[in-house]
């Protein structure tokens, strides 16, 4: 379990991470979500003892990272997959990490096999694709068979096959009872991977809740209606106090009335309905609603969506 | 695989096994990239081939020189002075050993694996120093013997002559200290170009400034205590004029500079965010 208390990091008078509290629990994938520059990477670096918190504390299994003698047996991390000497082979890169924590050479071969890099292990890493770097980074994180894993933007720049591989991999790590924290700025990715979400914006914790709860919370109560006579239907709905938008294909978006009331109204007025559907907001929309206030840099003119 | 962390290799961890693990990791890193062998080969080529060329070129000029000139002729320094050029390769290697990891971001991976940062720096310096010292000492002896045979029949030295063994082994120590100075400057500056500029400024520009551009006895004396100038006295057989410090005191002065740089490097590597 990872636990942060009033964790704060100030750079040049500006709080990159502003007094956040959270717990990351074992046995599930926790998504660490937020726009670029929200403080995700800074938080991860503080968890790993790379950056010193300005105030507050963060611990893994109740202990500070810096105090660990053989940390790779407790914690594995993928921060920047490209952080490998281009002239060093994947095998030697992992060997040096393993040696630093008394991990046997056989384990290096094992993790290379697990991530599917065994055939290129002796090649110099400079020629690797981004996907291969990500696999190498994950192999490094797994070296010590740790109970806690941190992945910073692991799917960035990957092809769909690589993304699905990492997703499956993270889910299986969590299923084995490990603590898995994955950061991303892509809500759509988190929707498929995470069980629990920590949403951060401008250094503050905006939401800390199960994924299902976040999806349910902001559905906004919209109903989609398709009927034989959309114009007359829209007029009747407006007369009943609903806000109605008419799509070019004749679909009506209705707010202010529930699907049950709309159905009853349609029956009273003799409408033929083809479809009546409650619309849950997409996770993306819920995320935008949450972080809308906290995006650091936004275009002056909002892009039409 | 268990839910909890894998078994820790040594319960009741002792410092020496942690140190050994760090040293082994640093050794694997050092030997698994090409920059080490490349820089050391360039150093060896410069020092050894330089010794032969310098010996050959100085044979004639010695025989043609005045008696006073012949008396001041230092056959050891004459053939080893290519070190002044070769030190740039060792220095560059020292810088890159540190700044390379900062440039790629690997330094974070290193500190995640070994949060004991002082230990990482100490073991990296140790591995570097042992390898560089062994190679540079061997090449200094090779250069000495080759250079003396090229000097003959002009005044030349035998390894048993007074001060010669000190001077030749001092050459290996000098290059090692320059490499360490470079490594610690690399820690302080963290960027390759800046660290190289700082190092070459200290080794090349400072002495020129003190010994040539600014005239006067005081600057002359101060110039003698610049890191490169002081350390170079290690591989002189004759100590006079600007080289009056002597081999061991000269190396001592250079070592003091290295110690100051090391102190600052350890302090900063512990304090700064990685």
Coordinates of C-alpha atoms in Angstrom, one line a residue:
Chain A
X1 CA 0.0 0.0 0.0
X2 CA 1.2 3.5 -0.9
X3 CA 0.1 6.3 1.5
X4 CA 0.6 10.0 1.1
X5 CA -0.2 12.6 3.7
X6 CA -0.4 16.3 2.9
X7 CA 2.2 15.7 0.2
X8 CA 3.5 18.9 -1.2
X9 CA 6.2 19.9 -3.6
X10 CA 6.9 23.5 -4.4
X11 CA 9.1 24.5 -7.3
X12 CA 10.1 28.2 -7.5
X13 CA 7.2 29.4 -5.4
X14 CA 4.6 27.4 -7.3
X15 CA 3.1 24.3 -5.8
X16 CA 3.4 21.4 -8.3
X17 CA 1.8 19.1 -5.8
X18 CA -0.4 20.8 -3.2
X19 CA -1.1 18.9 -0.1
X20 CA -2.6 15.7 -1.5
X21 CA -3.6 12.7 0.6
X22 CA -4.3 9.3 -0.9
X23 CA -3.9 5.6 -0.4
X24 CA -3.2 3.1 -3.1
X25 CA -4.5 -0.3 -2.1
X26 CA -3.3 -3.7 -3.1
X27 CA -5.2 -6.1 -5.4
X28 CA -6.4 -3.5 -7.8
X29 CA -5.2 -1.2 -10.5
X30 CA -5.3 2.4 -9.3
X31 CA -5.3 4.9 -12.1
X32 CA -3.6 8.2 -11.4
X33 CA -5.2 10.6 -13.8
X34 CA -4.8 14.2 -14.7
X35 CA -3.9 16.6 -17.5
X36 CA -0.3 17.1 -18.4
X37 CA 1.5 19.2 -15.7
X38 CA -1.0 18.2 -13.0
X39 CA 1.7 16.8 -10.7
X40 CA 1.5 13.1 -11.5
X41 CA 5.1 12.6 -12.3
X42 CA 6.3 14.8 -9.4
X43 CA 4.1 12.7 -7.1
X44 CA 5.6 9.5 -8.5
X45 CA 9.1 10.8 -8.1
X46 CA 8.4 11.7 -4.5
X47 CA 7.0 8.2 -3.9
X48 CA 10.3 6.8 -5.2
X49 CA 12.5 9.1 -3.1
X50 CA 13.8 10.9 -6.2
X51 CA 12.3 14.3 -5.3
X52 CA 12.2 15.4 -1.7
X53 CA 8.7 16.6 -0.6
X54 CA 8.6 20.3 0.4
X55 CA 6.3 19.1 3.2
X56 CA 4.2 16.0 4.0
X57 CA 5.1 12.4 3.7
X58 CA 4.7 9.5 1.4
X59 CA 5.4 5.8 2.2
X60 CA 5.2 2.4 0.7
X61 CA 4.2 -0.3 3.1
X62 CA 4.7 2.1 5.9
X63 CA 8.3 2.9 5.1
X64 CA 10.0 5.7 3.3
X65 CA 11.6 4.7 0.0
X66 CA 15.0 6.2 0.8
X67 CA 15.4 3.9 3.8
X68 CA 15.0 0.7 1.8
X69 CA 18.2 -1.3 1.4
X70 CA 17.0 -3.6 -1.4
X71 CA 14.1 -1.6 -2.8
X72 CA 13.6 -3.5 -6.0
X73 CA 12.3 -6.4 -4.0
X74 CA 9.5 -4.2 -2.7
X75 CA 8.8 -1.7 -5.5
X76 CA 9.2 -1.8 -9.2
X77 CA 8.8 1.4 -11.3
X78 CA 8.7 2.4 -14.9
X79 CA 9.2 6.2 -15.1
X80 CA 10.8 7.1 -18.4
X81 CA 11.1 4.0 -20.6
X82 CA 13.7 5.7 -22.8
X83 CA 16.1 6.2 -19.8
X84 CA 18.5 3.6 -21.0
X85 CA 22.0 4.1 -22.3
X86 CA 21.6 3.7 -26.1
X87 CA 24.9 1.8 -26.3
X88 CA 24.1 -0.8 -23.7
X89 CA 22.2 -4.0 -24.4
X90 CA 18.8 -4.7 -22.8
X91 CA 20.5 -7.6 -21.0
X92 CA 23.3 -5.6 -19.5
X93 CA 20.9 -2.8 -18.6
X94 CA 18.8 -5.2 -16.6
X95 CA 21.9 -7.0 -15.2
X96 CA 23.2 -3.8 -13.7
X97 CA 19.8 -3.1 -12.0
X98 CA 19.6 -6.7 -10.8
X99 CA 23.2 -6.6 -9.5
X100 CA 22.4 -3.5 -7.5
X101 CA 19.8 -5.4 -5.6
X102 CA 21.4 -8.8 -5.3
X103 CA 19.0 -10.3 -7.9
X104 CA 20.3 -13.4 -9.7
X105 CA 21.2 -13.4 -13.4
X106 CA 18.6 -16.1 -14.1
X107 CA 15.9 -13.6 -13.1
X108 CA 17.1 -11.2 -15.9
X109 CA 16.5 -13.9 -18.5
X110 CA 13.1 -14.7 -16.9
X111 CA 11.8 -11.1 -17.1
X112 CA 13.1 -10.7 -20.6
X113 CA 11.2 -13.8 -21.6
X114 CA 8.0 -12.4 -19.8
X115 CA 8.0 -9.2 -21.8
X116 CA 9.0 -10.8 -25.0
X117 CA 12.4 -9.2 -25.5
X118 CA 14.5 -12.4 -25.1
X119 CA 15.4 -12.5 -28.8
X120 CA 16.8 -8.9 -28.9
X121 CA 18.3 -8.9 -25.4
X122 CA 21.9 -8.7 -26.6
X123 CA 21.2 -5.9 -29.1
X124 CA 22.1 -2.3 -28.2
X125 CA 19.0 -0.5 -26.9
X126 CA 19.7 2.5 -29.1
X127 CA 17.9 0.7 -31.9
X128 CA 14.8 -0.1 -30.0
X129 CA 11.3 1.1 -30.9
X130 CA 9.3 2.9 -28.2
X131 CA 7.3 -0.2 -27.6
X132 CA 10.4 -2.2 -27.0
X133 CA 11.6 0.4 -24.5
X134 CA 8.3 0.2 -22.7
X135 CA 8.7 -3.6 -22.5
X136 CA 12.3 -3.2 -21.3
X137 CA 11.1 -0.7 -18.6
X138 CA 8.4 -3.1 -17.5
X139 CA 11.0 -5.9 -17.3
X140 CA 13.1 -3.7 -15.1
X141 CA 10.1 -3.0 -12.8
X142 CA 9.5 -6.7 -12.5
X143 CA 13.1 -7.8 -11.7
X144 CA 12.6 -8.0 -7.9
X145 CA 9.1 -9.6 -8.1
X146 CA 7.9 -6.6 -6.1
X147 CA 4.6 -6.2 -4.3
X148 CA 4.1 -2.6 -5.5
X149 CA 4.4 -1.4 -9.0
X150 CA 4.4 2.2 -10.4
X151 CA 4.0 2.9 -14.1
X152 CA 4.2 6.5 -15.3
X153 CA 2.3 6.9 -18.6
X154 CA 3.1 3.3 -19.8
X155 CA 1.0 3.4 -22.9
X156 CA 2.3 6.6 -24.3
X157 CA 3.2 6.2 -27.9
X158 CA 2.4 2.6 -28.1
X159 CA 0.5 0.8 -30.9
X160 CA -2.9 -0.8 -30.1
X161 CA -1.3 -4.2 -29.7
X162 CA 1.2 -2.9 -27.2
X163 CA -1.5 -1.0 -25.3
X164 CA -3.6 -4.0 -25.0
X165 CA -0.6 -6.1 -23.9
X166 CA 0.3 -3.6 -21.1
X167 CA -3.4 -3.3 -20.0
X168 CA -3.7 -7.1 -19.6
X169 CA -0.4 -7.3 -17.9
X170 CA -1.3 -4.6 -15.3
X171 CA -4.6 -6.3 -14.6
X172 CA -2.9 -9.6 -14.0
X173 CA -0.4 -8.0 -11.7
X174 CA -3.2 -6.6 -9.6
X175 CA -5.1 -9.9 -9.7
X176 CA -2.0 -11.5 -8.1
X177 CA -2.6 -9.2 -5.1
X178 CA 0.0 -6.5 -6.0
X179 CA -0.4 -2.8 -5.5
X180 CA -0.5 -1.2 -9.0
X181 CA -0.4 2.6 -9.6
X182 CA -0.6 3.7 -13.2
X183 CA -0.6 7.3 -14.3
X184 CA -2.1 8.5 -17.5
X185 CA -3.6 11.6 -19.0
X186 CA -5.9 9.4 -21.1
X187 CA -9.3 8.8 -19.4
X188 CA -10.3 6.3 -22.1
X189 CA -7.3 4.2 -21.3
X190 CA -8.0 4.3 -17.5
X191 CA -11.6 3.4 -18.2
X192 CA -10.4 0.0 -19.5
X193 CA -7.6 -0.6 -17.0
X194 CA -8.3 0.9 -13.6
X195 CA -10.5 -0.2 -10.8
X196 CA -10.0 2.9 -8.7
X197 CA -9.2 6.4 -9.8
X198 CA -7.2 9.2 -8.3
X199 CA -7.8 12.4 -10.3
X200 CA -5.4 15.2 -9.9
X201 CA -5.5 18.7 -11.4
X202 CA -3.1 21.6 -10.7
X203 CA -1.5 19.7 -7.9
X204 CA -4.7 19.0 -6.0
X205 CA -6.7 15.8 -5.6
X206 CA -10.0 16.3 -7.4
X207 CA -11.4 12.8 -7.0
X208 CA -10.6 9.6 -5.2
X209 CA -13.2 7.0 -6.0
X210 CA -14.0 3.7 -7.7
X211 CA -14.2 4.0 -11.5
X212 CA -17.9 2.9 -11.5
X213 CA -18.8 5.6 -9.1
X214 CA -17.2 8.3 -11.2
X215 CA -19.0 7.1 -14.2
X216 CA -22.4 7.0 -12.4
X217 CA -21.9 10.3 -10.7
X218 CA -21.9 12.6 -13.6
X219 CA -24.3 11.0 -16.0
X220 CA -26.2 14.3 -16.2
X221 CA -29.6 12.5 -16.8
X222 CA -29.8 12.8 -20.6
X223 CA -32.2 10.7 -22.6
X224 CA -32.0 9.9 -26.3
X225 CA -35.3 9.5 -28.1
X226 CA -36.0 8.4 -31.7
X227 CA -39.5 8.6 -32.9
X228 CA -41.6 8.5 -36.1
X229 CA -42.1 12.3 -36.0
X230 CA -39.2 14.0 -34.3
X231 CA -40.5 17.6 -34.9
X232 CA -43.9 17.0 -33.3
X233 CA -42.2 14.9 -30.5
X234 CA -39.8 17.7 -29.8
X235 CA -42.6 20.3 -29.6
X236 CA -44.5 18.1 -27.2
X237 CA -41.4 17.5 -25.0
X238 CA -40.7 21.2 -24.9
X239 CA -44.3 21.9 -23.9
X240 CA -43.7 19.5 -21.0
X241 CA -40.7 21.5 -19.8
X242 CA -37.8 19.6 -21.3
X243 CA -34.8 21.0 -23.1
X244 CA -34.6 19.3 -26.4
X245 CA -31.9 19.2 -29.1
X246 CA -32.7 17.8 -32.5
X247 CA -29.8 16.0 -34.3
X248 CA -29.7 15.9 -38.1
X249 CA -30.6 12.2 -38.1
X250 CA -33.8 12.9 -36.2
X251 CA -32.5 11.8 -32.8
X252 CA -33.7 13.9 -29.9
X253 CA -31.4 14.6 -27.0
X254 CA -33.7 15.3 -24.0
X255 CA -32.8 16.8 -20.6
X256 CA -35.1 17.7 -17.8
X257 CA -37.4 14.7 -18.1
X258 CA -36.7 11.0 -17.2
X259 CA -37.1 8.2 -19.6
X260 CA -40.2 7.0 -17.8
X261 CA -42.0 10.4 -18.1
X262 CA -41.0 10.6 -21.7
X263 CA -42.5 7.2 -22.4
X264 CA -45.7 8.1 -20.7
X265 CA -45.9 11.4 -22.6
X266 CA -45.3 9.5 -25.9
X267 CA -48.2 7.1 -25.1
X268 CA -50.6 9.9 -24.2
X269 CA -49.9 11.8 -27.4
X270 CA -49.8 8.8 -29.6
X271 CA -46.1 8.9 -30.7
X272 CA -44.4 5.9 -32.2
X273 CA -41.1 5.4 -30.4
X274 CA -38.2 3.5 -32.0
X275 CA -35.8 4.1 -29.2
X276 CA -35.8 5.5 -25.7
X277 CA -32.4 5.3 -24.0
X278 CA -30.8 6.8 -20.8
X279 CA -27.4 8.2 -21.7
X280 CA -24.6 7.8 -19.2
X281 CA -21.9 10.4 -19.7
X282 CA -18.8 8.9 -21.2
X283 CA -15.9 8.7 -18.8
X284 CA -14.2 11.3 -20.9
X285 CA -17.0 13.8 -20.3
X286 CA -16.9 13.1 -16.6
X287 CA -13.2 13.6 -16.6
X288 CA -13.5 16.9 -18.5
X289 CA -16.1 18.1 -16.1
X290 CA -13.8 17.2 -13.2
X291 CA -10.6 18.7 -14.5
X292 CA -12.1 21.5 -16.6
X293 CA -11.2 24.0 -13.9
X294 CA -7.7 22.7 -13.4
X295 CA -6.2 22.4 -16.9
X296 CA -3.1 24.5 -16.7
X297 CA -2.7 25.6 -20.3
X298 CA -5.7 25.8 -22.5
X299 CA -6.2 27.2 -26.0
X300 CA -7.8 30.7 -25.9
X301 CA -10.5 29.6 -28.3
X302 CA -12.2 26.4 -27.2
X303 CA -12.1 23.7 -29.8
X304 CA -15.6 22.7 -30.9
X305 CA -16.4 19.2 -29.8
Chain B
X1 CA 4.5 -15.1 -7.4
X2 CA 3.3 -13.9 -4.0
X3 CA 1.3 -10.9 -3.3
X4 CA 3.9 -9.7 -0.9
X5 CA 7.3 -8.6 -2.0
X6 CA 9.7 -11.3 -3.1
X7 CA 12.2 -12.6 -0.6
X8 CA 14.9 -10.2 0.3
X9 CA 18.2 -11.8 -0.5
X10 CA 20.0 -11.1 2.8
X11 CA 18.0 -10.6 5.9
X12 CA 20.1 -8.8 8.5
X13 CA 21.8 -6.9 5.7
X14 CA 25.3 -5.9 6.2
X15 CA 26.8 -2.7 4.8
X16 CA 29.5 -4.6 2.9
X17 CA 27.1 -6.7 0.9
X18 CA 25.1 -3.6 0.0
X19 CA 28.4 -1.9 -1.1
X20 CA 29.4 -4.9 -3.0
X21 CA 26.1 -5.0 -4.9
X22 CA 26.4 -1.3 -5.8
X23 CA 30.0 -1.8 -6.9
X24 CA 29.1 -4.8 -9.0
X25 CA 26.2 -2.8 -10.6
X26 CA 28.6 0.1 -11.4
X27 CA 31.2 -2.3 -12.9
X28 CA 28.6 -3.9 -15.2
X29 CA 27.6 -0.4 -16.3
X30 CA 31.2 0.6 -16.9
X31 CA 32.1 -2.4 -19.0
X32 CA 28.9 -2.7 -21.0
X33 CA 29.3 0.5 -23.0
X34 CA 32.0 1.4 -25.5
X35 CA 33.0 4.8 -24.1
X36 CA 35.4 3.3 -21.6
X37 CA 37.5 1.2 -24.0
X38 CA 37.4 4.0 -26.6
X39 CA 38.6 6.7 -24.3
X40 CA 41.2 4.5 -22.8
X41 CA 42.5 3.4 -26.2
X42 CA 42.7 7.0 -27.3
X43 CA 44.6 7.8 -24.1
X44 CA 47.0 4.9 -24.6
X45 CA 47.6 5.7 -28.2
X46 CA 48.4 9.3 -27.5
X47 CA 50.6 8.6 -24.5
X48 CA 52.6 5.7 -26.1
X49 CA 52.8 6.9 -29.6
X50 CA 53.5 10.4 -28.3
X51 CA 56.4 9.1 -26.2
X52 CA 58.0 7.5 -29.2
X53 CA 57.5 10.7 -31.3
X54 CA 58.7 13.0 -28.6
X55 CA 61.8 10.8 -27.9
X56 CA 62.6 10.7 -31.5
X57 CA 62.2 14.4 -32.0
X58 CA 64.2 15.4 -28.9
X59 CA 67.2 13.2 -29.6
X60 CA 68.6 15.5 -32.2
X61 CA 67.7 18.7 -30.4
X62 CA 69.4 17.4 -27.2
X63 CA 72.6 16.6 -29.0
X64 CA 72.6 20.1 -30.6
X65 CA 71.8 21.9 -27.3
X66 CA 74.2 24.0 -25.1
X67 CA 75.7 22.3 -22.0
X68 CA 73.2 24.3 -19.8
X69 CA 70.3 23.2 -22.0
X70 CA 71.5 19.6 -21.8
X71 CA 71.7 19.8 -18.0
X72 CA 68.1 21.1 -17.7
X73 CA 66.9 18.4 -20.1
X74 CA 64.4 16.1 -18.3
X75 CA 64.2 12.8 -20.3
X76 CA 61.2 11.5 -18.3
X77 CA 58.9 14.5 -18.7
X78 CA 60.0 15.0 -22.3
X79 CA 58.7 11.6 -23.4
X80 CA 55.6 11.7 -21.1
X81 CA 54.3 15.1 -21.8
X82 CA 51.8 13.8 -24.4
X83 CA 49.8 13.2 -21.2
X84 CA 48.8 16.8 -21.3
X85 CA 46.8 16.0 -24.4
X86 CA 45.8 12.5 -23.4
X87 CA 44.3 13.8 -20.1
X88 CA 41.4 15.3 -22.2
X89 CA 40.3 11.8 -23.1
X90 CA 40.4 10.5 -19.5
X91 CA 38.7 13.7 -18.4
X92 CA 35.9 13.3 -21.0
X93 CA 35.4 9.8 -19.9
X94 CA 35.1 10.9 -16.3
X95 CA 32.5 13.5 -17.2
X96 CA 30.5 11.2 -19.4
X97 CA 30.4 8.5 -16.8
X98 CA 28.1 10.8 -14.8
X99 CA 26.5 13.2 -17.2
X100 CA 25.5 10.4 -19.6
X101 CA 23.1 9.1 -17.0
X102 CA 21.7 12.6 -16.4
X103 CA 21.2 13.2 -20.1
X104 CA 19.3 9.9 -20.7
X105 CA 17.4 10.0 -17.4
X106 CA 19.0 6.7 -16.3
X107 CA 20.2 8.4 -13.1
X108 CA 16.7 8.0 -11.8
X109 CA 16.6 4.3 -12.5
X110 CA 20.0 4.1 -10.7
X111 CA 18.7 5.8 -7.7
X112 CA 15.4 3.8 -7.7
X113 CA 17.5 0.7 -7.6
X114 CA 20.0 2.1 -5.0
X115 CA 18.5 5.0 -3.0
X116 CA 21.8 5.2 -1.1
X117 CA 23.1 7.9 -3.5
X118 CA 26.4 8.6 -1.8
X119 CA 27.2 4.9 -2.1
X120 CA 26.4 5.0 -5.9
X121 CA 28.8 7.9 -6.4
X122 CA 31.5 6.4 -4.2
X123 CA 31.4 3.0 -5.9
X124 CA 31.2 4.6 -9.4
X125 CA 34.3 6.6 -8.5
X126 CA 36.0 3.5 -7.1
X127 CA 35.3 1.4 -10.2
X128 CA 36.4 4.2 -12.5
X129 CA 39.6 4.9 -10.5
X130 CA 40.7 1.3 -10.4
X131 CA 40.2 0.8 -14.1
X132 CA 41.7 4.1 -15.2
X133 CA 44.6 3.7 -12.8
X134 CA 45.5 0.2 -14.0
X135 CA 45.3 1.2 -17.6
X136 CA 47.1 4.5 -17.3
X137 CA 49.9 3.1 -15.1
X138 CA 50.5 0.3 -17.7
X139 CA 50.5 2.8 -20.6
X140 CA 52.9 5.2 -18.7
X141 CA 55.4 2.4 -18.2
X142 CA 55.1 1.4 -21.9
X143 CA 55.5 5.0 -22.9
X144 CA 58.5 5.5 -20.7
X145 CA 60.4 2.5 -22.0
X146 CA 59.5 3.2 -25.7
X147 CA 60.4 6.9 -25.2
X148 CA 63.7 6.3 -23.6
X149 CA 64.8 3.9 -26.4
X150 CA 63.8 6.6 -28.9
X151 CA 65.9 9.2 -27.0
X152 CA 69.0 7.1 -26.9
X153 CA 71.9 7.8 -27.5
X154 CA 70.9 11.3 -26.2
X155 CA 70.5 11.7 -22.4
X156 CA 68.0 9.1 -21.3
X157 CA 66.8 7.6 -18.0
X158 CA 66.6 4.1 -16.7
X159 CA 63.7 2.9 -14.5
X160 CA 66.1 2.6 -11.6
X161 CA 67.5 6.1 -11.8
X162 CA 66.6 8.5 -8.9
X163 CA 63.0 9.8 -9.1
X164 CA 62.1 7.8 -12.3
X165 CA 59.9 5.1 -10.8
X166 CA 58.0 7.8 -8.9
X167 CA 57.6 9.9 -12.0
X168 CA 56.4 7.1 -14.2
X169 CA 53.9 5.7 -11.6
X170 CA 53.0 9.3 -10.8
X171 CA 51.9 9.7 -14.4
X172 CA 49.3 7.0 -13.9
X173 CA 48.1 8.5 -10.7
X174 CA 47.9 12.0 -12.3
X175 CA 45.6 10.7 -15.1
X176 CA 43.4 8.9 -12.5
X177 CA 43.1 12.1 -10.4
X178 CA 42.2 14.1 -13.5
X179 CA 39.5 11.5 -14.3
X180 CA 38.1 11.7 -10.8
X181 CA 38.1 15.5 -10.9
X182 CA 36.2 15.3 -14.2
X183 CA 33.7 12.9 -12.7
X184 CA 32.9 15.1 -9.7
X185 CA 32.6 18.1 -12.0
X186 CA 30.1 16.1 -14.0
X187 CA 28.1 15.6 -10.8
X188 CA 28.1 19.3 -10.0
X189 CA 27.3 20.5 -13.6
X190 CA 25.1 17.5 -14.7
X191 CA 25.3 18.6 -18.4
X192 CA 28.0 17.1 -20.7
X193 CA 29.0 20.3 -22.5
X194 CA 29.1 22.5 -19.4
X195 CA 31.1 19.9 -17.5
X196 CA 33.6 19.5 -20.3
X197 CA 34.0 23.2 -20.6
X198 CA 34.5 23.6 -16.9
X199 CA 37.1 20.8 -16.8
X200 CA 39.1 22.0 -19.8
X201 CA 38.9 25.5 -18.5
X202 CA 40.5 24.3 -15.3
X203 CA 43.1 22.1 -16.9
X204 CA 44.1 24.2 -19.9
X205 CA 42.9 27.8 -19.7
X206 CA 43.8 28.5 -16.0
X207 CA 47.5 27.6 -16.4
X208 CA 47.8 29.7 -19.5
X209 CA 46.1 32.6 -17.7
X210 CA 48.5 32.4 -14.7
X211 CA 51.7 31.5 -16.4
X212 CA 51.6 33.4 -19.6
X213 CA 49.0 36.2 -19.7
X214 CA 49.2 37.7 -16.3
X215 CA 52.8 38.5 -15.6
X216 CA 54.5 38.6 -12.2
X217 CA 56.1 36.5 -9.6
X218 CA 52.9 36.0 -7.6
X219 CA 50.8 34.7 -10.5
X220 CA 53.8 32.5 -11.4
X221 CA 53.8 31.0 -8.0
X222 CA 50.0 30.6 -7.9
X223 CA 50.1 29.0 -11.3
X224 CA 52.2 26.3 -9.9
X225 CA 49.3 25.4 -7.6
X226 CA 46.7 25.1 -10.3
X227 CA 45.4 21.5 -10.4
X228 CA 46.9 20.6 -13.8
X229 CA 50.2 22.4 -13.2
X230 CA 50.7 20.9 -9.7
X231 CA 49.7 17.4 -10.7
X232 CA 51.9 17.4 -13.8
X233 CA 54.9 17.7 -11.5
X234 CA 54.3 14.0 -10.8
X235 CA 55.9 13.0 -14.0
X236 CA 58.9 15.3 -13.9
X237 CA 62.3 13.7 -13.0
X238 CA 63.9 17.1 -12.5
X239 CA 62.1 19.7 -10.3
X240 CA 63.2 23.2 -10.9
X241 CA 61.7 26.5 -12.0
X242 CA 58.0 26.3 -12.4
X243 CA 58.2 22.7 -11.4
X244 CA 59.8 23.0 -8.0
X245 CA 57.0 21.4 -6.0
X246 CA 58.2 17.8 -6.5
X247 CA 56.2 14.7 -7.5
X248 CA 54.4 13.8 -4.4
X249 CA 53.6 17.3 -3.2
X250 CA 52.3 18.1 -6.7
X251 CA 50.1 15.1 -6.7
X252 CA 49.0 16.1 -3.2
X253 CA 47.8 19.5 -4.4
X254 CA 45.8 17.9 -7.2
X255 CA 44.4 15.4 -4.8
X256 CA 43.3 18.3 -2.6
X257 CA 41.3 19.8 -5.5
X258 CA 39.8 16.4 -6.2
X259 CA 38.8 16.1 -2.5
X260 CA 37.1 19.6 -2.6
X261 CA 35.2 18.7 -5.8
X262 CA 34.2 15.3 -4.3
X263 CA 33.0 17.0 -1.1
X264 CA 30.8 19.3 -3.1
X265 CA 29.6 16.5 -5.4
X266 CA 28.5 14.3 -2.5
X267 CA 26.8 17.1 -0.7
X268 CA 24.8 18.1 -3.9
X269 CA 23.9 14.6 -5.0
X270 CA 22.3 14.0 -1.6
X271 CA 20.5 17.3 -1.5
X272 CA 19.3 17.8 -5.0
X273 CA 16.2 16.2 -6.6
X274 CA 17.2 13.6 -9.2

